[in-house]
PDB file of C-alpha atoms and ligand atoms in Angstrom:
ATOM      1  CA  MET T   1     -14.807   8.735  74.587  1.00 79.00           C
ATOM      2  CA  PRO T   2     -11.097   8.128  74.340  1.00 83.00           C
ATOM      3  CA  LEU T   3      -9.656   4.693  73.796  1.00 86.00           C
ATOM      4  CA  TYR T   4      -7.177   3.457  76.409  1.00 90.00           C
ATOM      5  CA  SER T   5      -4.765   0.654  75.710  1.00 92.00           C
ATOM      6  CA  TYR T   6      -3.663  -2.042  78.166  1.00 94.00           C
ATOM      7  CA  ARG T   7      -0.991  -4.721  77.895  1.00 94.00           C
ATOM      8  CA  CYS T   8      -1.575  -8.161  79.332  1.00 93.00           C
ATOM      9  CA  PRO T   9       1.676  -9.942  80.305  1.00 92.00           C
ATOM     10  CA  ASP T  10       0.444 -13.165  78.649  1.00 92.00           C
ATOM     11  CA  CYS T  11      -2.081 -12.199  75.954  1.00 90.00           C
ATOM     12  CA  ALA T  12      -2.174  -9.451  73.370  1.00 88.00           C
ATOM     13  CA  ASP T  13      -2.875  -5.780  74.031  1.00 91.00           C
ATOM     14  CA  PHE T  14      -6.492  -4.715  74.411  1.00 92.00           C
ATOM     15  CA  ASP T  15      -8.321  -1.395  74.256  1.00 91.00           C
ATOM     16  CA  VAL T  16     -11.034  -0.061  76.538  1.00 91.00           C
ATOM     17  CA  GLN T  17     -13.250   2.980  76.042  1.00 90.00           C
ATOM     18  CA  ARG T  18     -13.581   5.087  79.186  1.00 90.00           C
ATOM     19  CA  PRO T  19     -14.600   8.672  79.871  1.00 90.00           C
ATOM     20  CA  MET T  20     -11.779  11.193  79.707  1.00 86.00           C
ATOM     21  CA  GLY T  21      -9.479  10.888  82.727  1.00 85.00           C
ATOM     22  CA  GLN T  22     -11.320   7.909  84.238  1.00 88.00           C
ATOM     23  CA  ALA T  23      -9.106   5.090  83.005  1.00 88.00           C
ATOM     24  CA  PRO T  24      -7.449   3.153  85.846  1.00 91.00           C
ATOM     25  CA  ASP T  25      -3.713   2.431  85.803  1.00 93.00           C
ATOM     26  CA  SER T  26      -4.412  -1.296  85.538  1.00 94.00           C
ATOM     27  CA  LEU T  27      -7.313  -3.524  84.470  1.00 93.00           C
ATOM     28  CA  THR T  28      -7.911  -7.257  84.465  1.00 94.00           C
ATOM     29  CA  CYS T  29      -7.406  -8.891  81.101  1.00 93.00           C
ATOM     30  CA  PRO T  30     -10.684 -10.000  79.469  1.00 91.00           C
ATOM     31  CA  GLY T  31      -8.920 -13.095  78.119  1.00 91.00           C
ATOM     32  CA  CYS T  32      -7.118 -14.532  81.144  1.00 93.00           C
ATOM     33  CA  GLY T  33      -7.994 -12.257  84.070  1.00 92.00           C
ATOM     34  CA  LYS T  34      -4.438 -11.165  84.834  1.00 93.00           C
ATOM     35  CA  VAL T  35      -3.661  -7.620  85.917  1.00 94.00           C
ATOM     36  CA  SER T  36      -2.716  -5.593  82.840  1.00 95.00           C
ATOM     37  CA  ALA T  37      -0.868  -2.306  83.008  1.00 94.00           C
ATOM     38  CA  ARG T  38      -2.031   0.688  81.031  1.00 94.00           C
ATOM     39  CA  ARG T  39       0.005   1.586  77.960  1.00 92.00           C
ATOM     40  CA  PHE T  40       0.638   5.202  77.107  1.00 87.00           C
ATOM     41  CA  THR T  41       0.086   5.827  73.435  1.00 82.00           C
ATOM     42  CA  VAL T  42       0.181   8.803  71.138  1.00 78.00           C
ATOM     43  CA  PRO T  43      -3.026  10.845  71.403  1.00 72.00           C
ATOM     44  CA  ASN T  44      -5.083  10.633  68.227  1.00 66.00           C
ATOM     45  CA  LEU T  45      -6.846  13.962  68.456  1.00 64.00           C
ATOM     46  CA  SER T  46      -8.925  14.834  65.400  1.00 61.00           C
ATOM     47  CA  ARG T  47      -6.174  13.934  62.973  1.00 57.00           C
ATOM     48  CA  ALA T  48      -8.312  11.614  60.896  1.00 60.00           C
ATOM     49  CA  SER T  49     -10.410  14.449  59.520  1.00 68.00           C
ATOM     50  CA  SER T  50      -7.412  16.589  58.585  1.00 78.00           C
ATOM     51  CA  SER T  51      -6.554  16.522  54.901  1.00 83.00           C
ATOM     52  CA  ALA T  52      -2.932  17.281  55.759  1.00 81.00           C
ATOM     53  CA  TYR T  53      -2.771  14.234  57.986  1.00 81.00           C
ATOM     54  CA  ARG T  54      -4.359  12.087  55.266  1.00 82.00           C
ATOM     55  CA  LEU T  55      -1.687  13.265  52.840  1.00 84.00           C
ATOM     56  CA  ILE T  56       1.101  12.488  55.306  1.00 84.00           C
ATOM     57  CA  GLU T  57      -0.358   9.075  56.003  1.00 81.00           C
ATOM     58  CA  SER T  58      -0.718   8.162  52.327  1.00 82.00           C
ATOM     59  CA  THR T  59       2.818   9.382  51.654  1.00 84.00           C
ATOM     60  CA  GLN T  60       4.234   7.248  54.448  1.00 83.00           C
ATOM     61  CA  ARG T  61       2.243   4.250  53.247  1.00 81.00           C
ATOM     62  CA  SER T  62       3.393   4.621  49.636  1.00 81.00           C
ATOM     63  CA  ALA T  63       7.032   4.962  50.762  1.00 82.00           C
ATOM     64  CA  ALA T  64       7.018   1.394  52.082  1.00 77.00           C
ATOM     65  CA  GLU T  65       4.471  -0.142  49.725  1.00 74.00           C
ATOM     66  CA  PRO T  66       3.985   1.784  46.488  1.00 75.00           C
ATOM     67  CA  ALA T  67       0.482   1.605  45.117  1.00 74.00           C
ATOM     68  CA  VAL T  68       0.152  -0.896  42.272  1.00 77.00           C
ATOM     69  CA  VAL T  69      -1.379   0.468  39.070  1.00 77.00           C
ATOM     70  CA  ARG T  70      -3.080  -2.042  36.772  1.00 81.00           C
ATOM     71  CA  SER T  71      -3.253   0.184  33.690  1.00 79.00           C
ATOM     72  CA  PRO T  72      -2.064   3.597  32.618  1.00 75.00           C
ATOM     73  CA  GLY T  73      -4.452   6.442  33.131  1.00 69.00           C
ATOM     74  CA  ALA T  74      -6.805   7.706  30.436  1.00 65.00           C
ATOM     75  CA  GLY T  75      -4.969   9.420  27.577  1.00 59.00           C
ATOM     76  CA  ALA T  76      -1.553   8.114  28.580  1.00 59.00           C
ATOM     77  CA  GLY T  77       0.663   6.474  25.982  1.00 60.00           C
ATOM     78  CA  SER T  78      -1.168   7.876  22.958  1.00 59.00           C
ATOM     79  CA  GLY T  79       1.471  10.454  22.066  1.00 60.00           C
ATOM     80  CA  PRO T  80       1.402  14.141  22.806  1.00 65.00           C
ATOM     81  CA  ALA T  81      -2.017  15.402  23.735  1.00 66.00           C
ATOM     82  CA  ASN T  82      -3.753  17.939  21.514  1.00 68.00           C
ATOM     83  CA  ILE T  83      -3.760  20.807  23.940  1.00 78.00           C
ATOM     84  CA  THR T  84      -5.798  23.370  22.046  1.00 80.00           C
ATOM     85  CA  THR T  85      -8.694  23.137  19.623  1.00 85.00           C
ATOM     86  CA  ASN T  86      -8.704  26.797  18.592  1.00 87.00           C
ATOM     87  CA  PRO T  87      -8.000  26.910  14.774  1.00 89.00           C
ATOM     88  CA  LEU T  88      -6.193  30.254  15.134  1.00 91.00           C
ATOM     89  CA  HIS T  89      -3.487  28.562  17.160  1.00 87.00           C
ATOM     90  CA  ARG T  90      -2.418  26.570  14.030  1.00 86.00           C
ATOM     91  CA  LYS T  91      -0.927  29.781  12.607  1.00 89.00           C
ATOM     92  CA  LEU T  92       1.378  30.238  15.579  1.00 88.00           C
ATOM     93  CA  PRO T  93       5.070  29.468  15.017  1.00 88.00           C
ATOM     94  CA  ARG T  94       6.068  25.919  15.976  1.00 84.00           C
ATOM     95  CA  PRO T  95       9.346  24.706  17.393  1.00 81.00           C
ATOM     96  CA  ASP T  96      11.503  22.680  14.967  1.00 76.00           C
TER      97      ASP T  96
HETATM   98 ZN1   ZN R 101      -4.489 -11.864  79.271  1.00 64.24          ZN
END
């Protein structure tokens, strides 16, 4: 069921789950009982399961608050990594 959002003039916004297309234009606030108008929000249709949406969301989040790293990753800071273990590669010419 979709989630509909309402705005009370005195309290905070609140959400109500109703069947599709059966949300009234106004509801009474559960906090104070005043008539609250329905807010129109962006539909959130199956975006949470999309890997592309997850990437966009994490990118937007890291733009404002970069993720803090406590330690460098494994193998970092120990000089150039030994890429190959094949002994024949030792005979290959090396850059100066
Ligand atoms: Zn209220």
